[in-house]
Coordinates of C-alpha atoms in Angstrom, one line a residue:
Chain A
M601 CA -144.3 85.5 81.9
S602 CA -140.7 85.6 83.1
A603 CA -138.5 82.8 81.9
V604 CA -137.0 80.1 84.2
N605 CA -133.2 80.2 84.2
L606 CA -130.9 77.4 85.0
I607 CA -127.3 78.0 85.7
A608 CA -125.1 75.8 83.6
V609 CA -121.4 75.1 84.4
F610 CA -118.8 73.7 82.0
A611 CA -116.7 71.2 83.9
E612 CA -114.6 68.4 82.7
N613 CA -116.0 65.0 83.5
Q614 CA -113.7 64.1 86.4
L615 CA -113.7 63.2 90.0
G616 CA -114.5 65.9 92.5
Q617 CA -115.7 68.5 90.0
M618 CA -119.2 68.6 91.3
G619 CA -118.0 69.1 94.9
R620 CA -115.8 72.1 93.9
I621 CA -118.7 73.8 92.2
T622 CA -121.2 73.1 95.0
Q623 CA -118.6 74.5 97.5
V624 CA -118.7 77.8 95.6
L625 CA -122.5 77.9 95.7
A626 CA -122.6 77.0 99.3
D627 CA -120.1 79.7 100.2
A628 CA -122.1 82.3 98.4
G629 CA -125.3 81.2 100.2
V630 CA -127.0 80.0 97.1
N631 CA -129.6 77.3 97.6
I632 CA -129.8 74.5 95.0
R633 CA -133.3 73.3 94.2
W634 CA -132.5 70.9 91.4
V635 CA -129.5 69.6 89.5
T636 CA -128.9 67.7 86.3
I637 CA -125.7 66.6 84.7
A638 CA -125.1 66.0 81.0
T639 CA -121.8 64.3 79.9
N640 CA -120.3 63.2 76.7
E641 CA -117.0 61.4 77.3
R642 CA -114.8 64.1 79.0
L643 CA -117.2 66.9 78.4
G644 CA -119.6 67.7 81.2
V645 CA -122.2 70.3 81.8
I646 CA -123.9 70.6 85.2
K647 CA -127.1 72.5 85.4
F648 CA -128.6 73.9 88.6
L649 CA -131.9 75.4 89.5
V650 CA -131.0 77.9 92.2
D651 CA -132.8 80.5 94.3
K652 CA -130.3 83.3 93.4
C653 CA -129.3 82.8 89.8
D654 CA -127.4 86.0 89.3
L655 CA -125.4 85.6 92.5
A656 CA -124.6 82.0 91.5
Y657 CA -123.4 83.2 88.1
E658 CA -121.2 85.9 89.6
S659 CA -119.7 83.7 92.3
L660 CA -118.8 80.9 89.9
H661 CA -117.4 83.4 87.4
Q662 CA -115.3 85.0 90.0
K663 CA -113.8 81.6 91.0
G664 CA -112.8 81.0 87.4
W665 CA -115.6 78.7 86.4
T666 CA -117.2 79.0 83.0
A667 CA -120.9 79.4 83.5
S668 CA -123.9 80.4 81.4
L669 CA -127.6 80.9 82.0
V670 CA -129.9 78.5 80.2
E671 CA -133.5 79.5 79.6
V672 CA -135.9 76.6 80.1
L673 CA -139.7 76.2 80.2
A674 CA -141.2 74.8 83.4
I675 CA -144.4 73.0 82.8
E676 CA -146.7 71.9 85.6
V677 CA -147.7 68.3 85.2
E678 CA -150.6 66.6 87.0
D679 CA -149.1 64.3 89.6
K680 CA -151.1 61.2 88.5
P681 CA -150.8 58.4 85.9
G682 CA -150.9 59.8 82.4
G683 CA -149.9 63.3 83.6
L684 CA -146.6 63.3 81.8
H685 CA -148.2 61.7 78.8
T686 CA -150.6 64.6 78.4
V687 CA -147.7 67.0 78.3
A688 CA -145.6 64.9 76.0
D689 CA -148.5 64.5 73.7
C690 CA -149.2 68.2 73.6
L691 CA -145.5 68.9 72.8
A692 CA -145.5 66.4 70.0
R693 CA -148.8 67.6 68.5
N694 CA -147.4 71.1 68.4
K695 CA -144.1 69.9 66.9
I696 CA -141.9 71.2 69.7
N697 CA -138.7 69.3 69.7
V698 CA -137.3 69.0 73.2
E699 CA -133.5 69.0 73.4
N700 CA -133.2 68.2 77.1
S701 CA -135.7 67.7 79.8
S702 CA -135.8 66.8 83.4
G703 CA -138.5 66.6 86.0
F704 CA -139.2 66.6 89.7
V705 CA -142.0 66.4 92.2
S706 CA -142.3 68.8 95.1
N707 CA -145.1 69.0 97.6
N708 CA -147.3 66.8 95.3
R709 CA -146.7 69.1 92.4
A710 CA -144.9 67.7 89.4
V711 CA -142.8 69.9 87.2
L712 CA -141.2 69.2 83.8
L713 CA -138.3 71.4 82.7
I714 CA -137.7 71.4 79.0
E715 CA -135.0 73.0 76.8
V716 CA -136.0 73.9 73.3
Q717 CA -134.4 75.7 70.4
D718 CA -136.8 78.6 70.3
V719 CA -138.1 79.3 73.8
A720 CA -140.3 82.2 72.9
A721 CA -142.1 80.3 70.2
A722 CA -142.6 77.3 72.4
R723 CA -143.9 79.4 75.2
Q724 CA -146.4 81.0 72.9
I725 CA -147.7 77.7 71.6
L726 CA -147.9 76.1 75.1
T727 CA -149.7 78.9 76.7
K728 CA -152.5 78.5 74.1
Q729 CA -152.9 75.0 75.3
T730 CA -154.3 73.9 78.6
L731 CA -150.8 73.5 80.1
R732 CA -149.6 75.7 82.8
L733 CA -146.2 77.3 82.6
L734 CA -144.5 78.3 85.9
S735 CA -142.4 81.4 86.4
Q736 CA -139.1 81.5 88.2
E737 CA -140.8 82.8 91.4
E738 CA -143.4 80.1 91.2
I739 CA -141.0 77.3 90.7
L740 CA -138.9 78.4 93.6
T741 CA -141.8 78.6 96.0
L742 CA -143.3 75.2 95.3
Chain B
M863 CA -92.7 107.9 55.9
T864 CA -89.9 108.1 58.4
Y865 CA -86.7 106.1 58.4
W866 CA -84.0 105.7 60.9
D867 CA -81.3 105.4 58.3
Q868 CA -82.9 106.5 55.0
K869 CA -79.8 106.2 52.9
T870 CA -79.2 102.5 53.8
E871 CA -82.9 101.5 54.0
T872 CA -83.7 102.8 50.5
I873 CA -80.4 102.0 48.8
E874 CA -80.6 101.0 45.2
R875 CA -80.4 97.2 44.7
A876 CA -77.3 97.4 42.6
A877 CA -75.5 99.5 45.2
L878 CA -76.7 97.2 47.9
E879 CA -75.3 94.2 46.1
A880 CA -72.0 95.9 45.5
L881 CA -71.8 96.6 49.2
Q882 CA -72.8 93.0 50.1
L883 CA -70.0 91.6 47.9
K884 CA -67.4 93.9 49.4
R885 CA -68.5 92.9 52.9
L886 CA -68.7 89.2 52.0
Q887 CA -65.1 89.2 50.6
A888 CA -63.9 91.0 53.7
I889 CA -65.6 88.6 56.1
V890 CA -64.4 85.5 54.3
R891 CA -60.8 86.9 54.3
R892 CA -61.1 87.6 58.0
V893 CA -62.4 84.1 59.1
A894 CA -59.9 82.5 56.8
R895 CA -57.2 84.3 58.8
K896 CA -58.6 84.2 62.3
V897 CA -60.8 81.2 62.8
P898 CA -59.2 77.7 62.6
F899 CA -62.7 76.1 62.2
Y900 CA -63.3 78.1 59.0
Q901 CA -59.8 77.5 57.8
R902 CA -60.5 73.8 57.9
K903 CA -64.0 74.2 56.4
L904 CA -62.8 76.3 53.5
A905 CA -60.0 73.9 52.8
D906 CA -62.5 71.0 52.8
C907 CA -64.5 72.9 50.1
G908 CA -61.4 73.8 48.2
V909 CA -62.3 77.5 48.4
Q910 CA -59.9 80.4 49.0
P911 CA -61.0 83.9 49.9
R912 CA -59.9 85.2 46.4
D913 CA -62.4 82.7 44.8
I914 CA -65.3 84.9 46.0
R915 CA -65.6 87.2 43.0
S916 CA -69.4 87.6 42.9
L917 CA -72.4 87.1 45.1
A918 CA -73.1 83.9 43.2
D919 CA -69.9 82.5 44.6
L920 CA -71.6 82.4 48.0
R921 CA -72.8 78.9 47.1
R922 CA -69.2 77.7 47.1
L923 CA -68.9 78.4 50.8
P924 CA -69.6 75.8 53.4
F925 CA -72.6 75.8 55.6
T926 CA -72.4 76.4 59.4
T927 CA -74.8 74.4 61.5
N928 CA -76.2 74.3 65.0
T929 CA -74.0 71.4 65.7
D930 CA -70.9 73.3 64.6
L931 CA -71.7 75.9 67.2
R932 CA -72.0 73.3 69.9
D933 CA -68.9 71.5 68.8
T934 CA -66.8 74.6 68.9
Y935 CA -68.2 75.7 72.3
P936 CA -67.2 77.9 74.0
T937 CA -64.7 80.0 72.0
G938 CA -64.0 78.0 68.8
L939 CA -65.7 80.5 66.5
L940 CA -64.3 83.7 68.0
A941 CA -62.7 85.9 65.4
I942 CA -61.3 88.7 67.7
P943 CA -59.0 88.5 70.7
S944 CA -60.9 87.5 73.8
E945 CA -60.1 90.7 75.6
D946 CA -62.0 92.7 72.9
V947 CA -65.2 90.8 73.6
L948 CA -67.8 93.0 75.3
R949 CA -70.7 90.7 75.9
L950 CA -71.6 87.0 76.0
H951 CA -75.1 85.6 75.3
T952 CA -76.1 82.0 75.0
S953 CA -78.8 80.5 72.8
S954 CA -82.3 80.1 74.1
G955 CA -84.8 77.4 74.2
T956 CA -82.5 74.4 73.5
T957 CA -81.4 71.6 75.7
G958 CA -78.0 70.2 76.3
K959 CA -74.9 72.1 75.5
P960 CA -75.6 75.8 74.8
K961 CA -74.3 77.9 72.0
A962 CA -72.0 80.7 73.1
L963 CA -72.4 84.0 71.2
F964 CA -70.0 86.8 71.5
F965 CA -70.4 90.5 70.8
S966 CA -67.7 93.1 70.3
R967 CA -68.3 96.8 71.1
R968 CA -69.1 97.4 67.4
D969 CA -71.5 94.3 67.4
V970 CA -73.4 95.6 70.4
D971 CA -73.8 99.0 68.8
N972 CA -74.7 97.6 65.4
A973 CA -77.4 95.3 66.8
A974 CA -78.9 98.4 68.5
E975 CA -78.7 100.3 65.3
L976 CA -80.6 97.6 63.3
M977 CA -83.1 97.4 66.1
A978 CA -83.6 101.2 65.9
R979 CA -84.3 100.9 62.2
C980 CA -86.9 98.3 63.0
L981 CA -88.6 100.4 65.6
V982 CA -88.8 103.5 63.5
M983 CA -90.1 101.4 60.6
T984 CA -93.2 100.6 62.6
G985 CA -93.7 104.2 63.6
V986 CA -92.1 104.3 67.1
T987 CA -90.6 107.6 68.1
H988 CA -88.7 109.0 71.1
R989 CA -92.1 109.9 72.6
D990 CA -93.0 106.2 73.1
V991 CA -92.8 104.3 76.3
L992 CA -91.6 100.7 75.6
Q993 CA -92.2 98.0 78.2
N994 CA -89.9 95.2 77.5
M995 CA -91.3 91.9 78.7
M996 CA -88.7 89.6 77.3
T997 CA -86.2 87.8 79.6
Y998 CA -83.2 89.9 80.5
G999 CA -80.1 87.7 80.8
L1000 CA -78.3 85.2 78.6
F1001 CA -81.1 85.4 76.1
T1002 CA -80.5 88.2 73.5
G1003 CA -84.2 89.1 73.1
A1004 CA -84.5 91.7 75.8
L1005 CA -81.2 93.4 75.8
V1006 CA -80.9 94.1 72.0
M1007 CA -84.4 95.5 72.0
H1008 CA -83.5 97.6 75.1
Y1009 CA -80.5 99.1 73.5
G1010 CA -82.3 99.7 70.2
A1011 CA -85.2 101.5 71.9
E1012 CA -82.8 103.6 73.9
K1013 CA -81.1 104.6 70.7
V1014 CA -84.4 105.8 69.3
G1015 CA -84.9 107.7 72.6
C1016 CA -87.9 105.9 74.0
L1017 CA -88.5 105.6 77.7
V1018 CA -87.6 101.9 78.2
I1019 CA -89.1 100.0 81.1
P1020 CA -87.0 96.8 81.6
A1021 CA -89.9 94.8 83.1
G1022 CA -88.8 91.4 82.1
P1023 CA -91.4 88.6 81.7
G1024 CA -94.1 87.4 84.2
N1025 CA -95.7 89.0 87.2
S1026 CA -98.7 90.2 85.4
E1027 CA -99.9 92.4 88.3
K1028 CA -96.7 94.4 88.1
Q1029 CA -96.8 94.5 84.3
L1030 CA -100.3 96.0 84.4
L1031 CA -99.4 98.5 87.1
L1032 CA -96.4 99.7 85.1
M1033 CA -98.6 100.0 82.0
Q1034 CA -101.1 102.1 83.9
D1035 CA -98.7 104.3 85.9
F1036 CA -96.2 105.1 83.1
R1037 CA -98.7 105.1 80.2
T1038 CA -96.8 102.4 78.2
T1039 CA -97.4 102.7 74.5
V1040 CA -95.4 99.8 73.2
I1041 CA -94.8 96.3 74.5
H1042 CA -92.2 93.7 73.5
V1043 CA -93.6 90.3 74.3
T1044 CA -94.0 86.6 73.3
P1045 CA -97.3 85.7 71.6
S1046 CA -98.3 83.3 74.4
Y1047 CA -97.7 85.9 77.1
A1048 CA -99.6 88.6 75.1
L1049 CA -102.6 86.3 75.0
Y1050 CA -102.2 85.5 78.7
L1051 CA -102.1 89.2 79.6
A1052 CA -105.2 90.0 77.5
D1053 CA -107.0 87.3 79.6
F1054 CA -105.5 88.6 82.8
M1055 CA -106.8 92.2 82.0
E1056 CA -110.2 90.8 81.2
K1057 CA -110.3 89.1 84.6
K1058 CA -109.2 92.3 86.3
G1059 CA -111.8 94.3 84.5
V1060 CA -109.2 96.4 82.7
D1061 CA -110.2 97.4 79.2
P1062 CA -107.0 98.2 77.4
R1063 CA -108.7 100.5 74.9
R1064 CA -110.2 102.6 77.6
D1065 CA -107.7 102.3 80.5
L1066 CA -104.3 101.9 78.9
A1067 CA -102.2 103.9 76.4
L1068 CA -101.0 100.8 74.4
R1069 CA -100.8 101.2 70.7
K1070 CA -98.2 98.6 69.5
A1071 CA -96.7 95.3 70.3
F1072 CA -93.6 93.7 69.0
V1073 CA -94.4 90.0 69.2
G1074 CA -91.7 87.4 68.7
A1075 CA -89.4 84.8 70.1
E1076 CA -92.0 82.1 69.3
S1077 CA -93.5 81.6 65.9
Y1078 CA -97.2 82.3 65.6
T1079 CA -99.9 82.6 63.0
E1080 CA -101.7 85.4 61.3
E1081 CA -104.9 84.3 63.3
T1082 CA -103.0 84.7 66.6
R1083 CA -101.8 88.2 65.5
R1084 CA -105.4 89.2 64.9
K1085 CA -106.5 87.7 68.2
I1086 CA -103.9 89.7 70.1
E1087 CA -104.7 92.9 68.1
Q1088 CA -108.4 92.5 68.9
A1089 CA -108.0 91.6 72.5
L1090 CA -105.6 94.5 73.3
G1091 CA -106.8 97.1 70.7
I1092 CA -103.3 97.5 69.3
D1093 CA -101.2 96.9 66.2
V1094 CA -99.0 93.8 66.4
Y1095 CA -95.8 93.7 64.3
N1096 CA -94.1 90.4 63.5
S1097 CA -90.4 90.3 64.1
Y1098 CA -87.7 87.8 63.4
G1099 CA -84.3 87.3 65.0
L1100 CA -82.0 84.6 66.2
S1101 CA -79.2 84.8 68.8
E1102 CA -76.6 83.5 66.4
M1103 CA -77.1 86.7 64.2
N1104 CA -77.4 89.4 67.0
G1105 CA -80.8 88.4 68.4
P1106 CA -83.9 90.4 67.5
G1107 CA -84.0 93.1 64.9
I1108 CA -82.8 91.1 61.9
A1109 CA -86.1 91.3 60.1
F1110 CA -89.2 93.3 61.1
E1111 CA -92.4 94.3 59.6
C1112 CA -93.0 97.9 58.4
E1113 CA -96.3 99.7 58.8
H1114 CA -97.8 97.8 55.9
K1115 CA -97.4 94.4 57.8
C1116 CA -96.8 92.5 54.6
G1117 CA -93.7 90.5 55.4
M1118 CA -90.5 91.3 57.4
H1119 CA -87.8 93.4 55.8
I1120 CA -84.5 91.8 56.4
W1121 CA -81.5 94.1 56.6
E1122 CA -79.6 92.9 53.6
D1123 CA -76.7 95.3 54.1
N1124 CA -76.0 93.2 57.2
F1125 CA -77.2 89.7 56.2
L1126 CA -77.0 87.7 53.0
I1127 CA -80.1 85.6 52.7
E1128 CA -80.7 82.3 51.0
I1129 CA -83.6 79.9 51.0
I1130 CA -82.5 76.3 50.5
D1131 CA -84.1 73.0 50.3
P1132 CA -83.4 71.6 53.8
R1133 CA -82.8 68.1 52.4
T1134 CA -80.5 68.8 49.5
G1135 CA -79.0 72.1 50.6
E1136 CA -79.7 73.5 47.1
P1137 CA -80.8 77.1 46.9
L1138 CA -84.5 77.9 46.0
P1139 CA -85.7 80.9 44.0
D1140 CA -87.6 83.8 45.6
G1141 CA -91.1 82.9 46.5
Q1142 CA -90.4 79.2 47.3
T1143 CA -90.6 77.9 50.8
G1144 CA -87.5 76.4 52.4
E1145 CA -84.9 76.8 55.1
L1146 CA -83.5 80.3 55.7
V1147 CA -79.7 80.5 55.6
L1148 CA -78.0 83.6 56.8
T1149 CA -74.5 85.0 56.4
A1150 CA -73.6 87.7 58.8
L1151 CA -71.7 90.4 56.9
C1152 CA -70.9 92.8 59.7
R1153 CA -70.5 90.8 62.8
E1154 CA -67.0 91.3 64.2
A1155 CA -66.7 88.9 67.2
M1156 CA -68.3 85.9 65.7
P1157 CA -69.1 86.0 62.0
L1158 CA -71.0 83.0 60.7
L1159 CA -71.0 81.9 57.1
R1160 CA -74.1 80.4 55.6
Y1161 CA -75.7 79.6 58.9
R1162 CA -78.6 77.2 58.7
T1163 CA -81.3 78.7 60.8
R1164 CA -83.7 75.8 60.6
D1165 CA -86.4 78.3 60.2
I1166 CA -88.9 77.6 57.4
T1167 CA -89.9 80.6 55.3
S1168 CA -89.8 82.2 51.8
I1169 CA -88.7 85.4 50.3
I1170 CA -91.5 87.7 49.2
P1171 CA -90.6 88.9 45.7
G1172 CA -91.1 92.5 44.6
P1173 CA -90.8 95.9 46.2
C1174 CA -92.7 97.2 49.2
S1175 CA -94.7 100.4 49.1
C1176 CA -92.8 101.7 52.2
G1177 CA -89.9 102.4 49.9
R1178 CA -87.4 100.2 51.5
T1179 CA -85.4 98.1 49.1
H1180 CA -84.5 95.3 51.5
R1181 CA -86.4 92.2 50.6
R1182 CA -89.1 90.7 52.9
L1183 CA -89.4 87.4 54.5
H1184 CA -92.7 85.6 54.9
R1185 CA -93.9 84.8 58.4
M1186 CA -91.9 81.7 59.6
T1187 CA -94.1 78.7 59.0
G1188 CA -92.2 76.7 61.5
R1189 CA -88.8 75.8 62.8
S1190 CA -87.6 72.5 61.2
D1191 CA -86.9 71.5 64.9
D1192 CA -90.6 71.9 65.7
M1193 CA -91.8 69.5 63.1
L1194 CA -93.7 66.5 64.6
I1195 CA -94.0 63.2 62.8
V1196 CA -97.2 61.6 63.8
R1197 CA -98.2 58.3 62.2
G1198 CA -95.7 59.1 59.5
V1199 CA -97.2 62.5 58.7
N1200 CA -95.1 65.7 59.0
I1201 CA -97.0 68.2 61.1
Y1202 CA -96.0 71.7 62.1
P1203 CA -97.7 72.9 65.3
Q1204 CA -98.4 76.1 63.5
Q1205 CA -100.8 74.3 61.2
I1206 CA -102.8 73.2 64.2
E1207 CA -102.8 76.7 65.7
R1208 CA -104.0 78.2 62.4
V1209 CA -107.1 75.9 62.4
L1210 CA -107.9 76.5 66.1
M1211 CA -107.5 80.3 66.0
S1212 CA -109.8 80.6 63.0
L1213 CA -112.7 79.3 65.1
P1214 CA -114.4 82.1 67.1
S1215 CA -115.6 79.7 69.8
V1216 CA -112.1 78.6 70.5
G1217 CA -110.1 80.3 73.3
R1218 CA -106.5 81.4 73.4
N1219 CA -104.7 78.4 74.8
Y1220 CA -104.2 74.9 73.5
Q1221 CA -101.8 72.0 74.1
I1222 CA -100.7 69.1 71.8
V1223 CA -100.1 65.9 73.7
L1224 CA -98.4 62.9 72.0
E1225 CA -98.5 59.6 73.8
G1226 CA -98.6 55.9 73.6
L1227 CA -97.9 54.7 70.1
D1228 CA -98.4 57.9 68.1
E1229 CA -101.7 59.0 69.6
M1230 CA -102.2 62.8 69.2
T1231 CA -104.6 64.5 71.5
I1232 CA -105.2 68.3 71.3
N1233 CA -106.6 70.0 74.4
V1234 CA -108.4 73.1 73.4
E1235 CA -109.7 75.8 75.6
L1236 CA -113.1 77.1 74.8
A1237 CA -113.6 80.9 74.5
E1238 CA -115.4 82.3 77.5
A1239 CA -118.2 83.5 75.2
G1240 CA -118.3 80.1 73.5
F1241 CA -120.3 78.4 76.3
D1242 CA -124.1 78.6 76.1
G1243 CA -124.8 75.8 78.6
H1244 CA -125.5 73.0 76.2
V1245 CA -123.3 70.0 76.1
E1246 CA -124.5 69.1 72.6
H1247 CA -123.0 72.4 71.3
L1248 CA -119.7 71.5 72.9
T1249 CA -119.8 68.1 71.3
R1250 CA -120.6 69.6 67.9
L1251 CA -117.7 72.1 68.2
Q1252 CA -115.4 69.3 69.2
S1253 CA -116.3 67.3 66.1
E1254 CA -115.9 70.4 63.9
I1255 CA -112.4 71.0 65.2
V1256 CA -111.5 67.3 64.5
D1257 CA -112.8 67.6 61.0
R1258 CA -111.0 70.8 60.2
L1259 CA -107.8 69.5 61.7
R1260 CA -108.0 66.3 59.7
A1261 CA -108.4 68.4 56.5
E1262 CA -105.3 70.4 57.5
I1263 CA -102.9 67.8 58.9
L1264 CA -104.2 64.7 57.2
T1265 CA -104.4 62.6 60.3
K1266 CA -107.3 62.5 62.8
P1267 CA -106.4 63.8 66.2
K1268 CA -108.4 63.4 69.4
V1269 CA -109.7 66.7 70.5
H1270 CA -110.8 67.6 74.1
L1271 CA -112.5 70.9 74.7
V1272 CA -111.7 72.2 78.1
P1273 CA -113.0 75.2 80.0
P1274 CA -111.2 78.5 79.6
G1275 CA -108.3 79.0 81.9
T1276 CA -107.7 75.4 82.7
L1277 CA -104.6 74.6 80.6
P1278 CA -101.2 75.6 82.0
V1279 CA -100.0 79.0 80.9
S1280 CA -96.4 80.0 80.6
E1281 CA -95.1 83.5 81.0
G1282 CA -92.1 83.0 78.8
K1283 CA -91.9 80.7 75.8
A1284 CA -95.0 78.5 75.6
K1285 CA -94.7 74.8 75.7
R1286 CA -97.4 73.7 73.3
V1287 CA -96.2 70.2 72.6
I1288 CA -95.9 67.5 75.2
D1289 CA -94.3 64.4 73.7
N1290 CA -94.8 61.4 76.0
R1291 CA -94.5 58.8 73.2
S1292 CA -93.0 55.5 74.1
L1293 CA -91.3 54.9 70.8

């Protein structure tokens, strides 16, 4: 299964930074499907799920931004009460420590994105469970 | 092993000292005759030229300071008739009244001669192409190197600083093998090449860089060497004593040989003025033995270094100076602690995730903030890792400078760069 990549951008936590980055992506014709921002005082990292990851990386890099790809796991979650709990429970039982996570619902399908230390190991464990992992193509066509 | 002037460079210590004494006596006699400033100074110390009977008598002579040069500006220290002066330089990097520095024809030639010794000492030959990126003009850095390299027979490209596009074009078109550059600009150029997709190892003919005019650390040297795929040689000079070419590293890169037939060296305790033995760190004091237009006795350079004892395997008998650990002018006092910016640089450059540029900002009531650029490869998309690196930098700095600075990691390429001398310290304190 191909991994799901987010594009992460290092930006100082200050006014207007987000706009400067989204401008670059817009100019390059990159569509943003999902965004999450992590900050710690002046440090800021903005992560995007985009349709054209490599193009996004190239365009940002060319404009002088510091970017990196981050591999995440996308887990499909049942869009009903207890859906997220089933996943969280499964992660905990299998001792998968989640560093960052975010989630969204699209067309009645819920997705949880998780960042873990060892993506390959986590993927192996999770595929043995009843949980469904989505590929980059699948998540972009939701 | 090749030498430019083998006889002088490998002279026996006893013969060297005899030559130094002869020259010292001559120069003291000359300033006592020609320079009213020194007539007064010598009288104040109760010393006459005939009292200088051995090199140990150097200690009886008065110091000359930065302030003396400013006070006697413009011609108060001139020791030859003004019509015999061939060139004027002024001192670099200082504010307020400049220092005027005069060269006679013999001084111009001698400065080039010493520079030629330095160049050949690092393996430069007449086949080399030297691109000189120092500022041509009142600053001595570029011109003395230029004349020295011409003496060796190099093709000299007087590029001057800045305009990186043009620098790169010259390097490509004329197959530049040697550059003369400041450390901050060398790092900037490496970055610039990376952005342009130029791999210096593959696309350029560079093999050496003479890096000077700003003090820098061993870690920065390694960074430049790695980034450009070249050998970097440390050099030392100051305008008051000719400019560059006073001391230079040989191929062994283990300290800078200072041309003792031209300069008497002392290391003193900067507070008491008392001489320190070889190996101890203190302020470098130089006496120019051969300068004709403007000889200076016991000039306090304010540069902090030590003399490396023992002979060098290159065969040169002239002693070596340790890399300057700071200029006493650069010292910062933050919350009562003496800090040299070089200490901070050493810590930063030892961390692989840290990039090439940093800035020290002092503000408020003694708050020190250090803005540090991350290395391009140091970003993996996780804010937690940035936070961790930031704390590691703080911890390491605290261990080195004994006070806890604030550290801000910033993305690569976001701090201002200078194409000449870097301005690393911004002092906005309201004290």
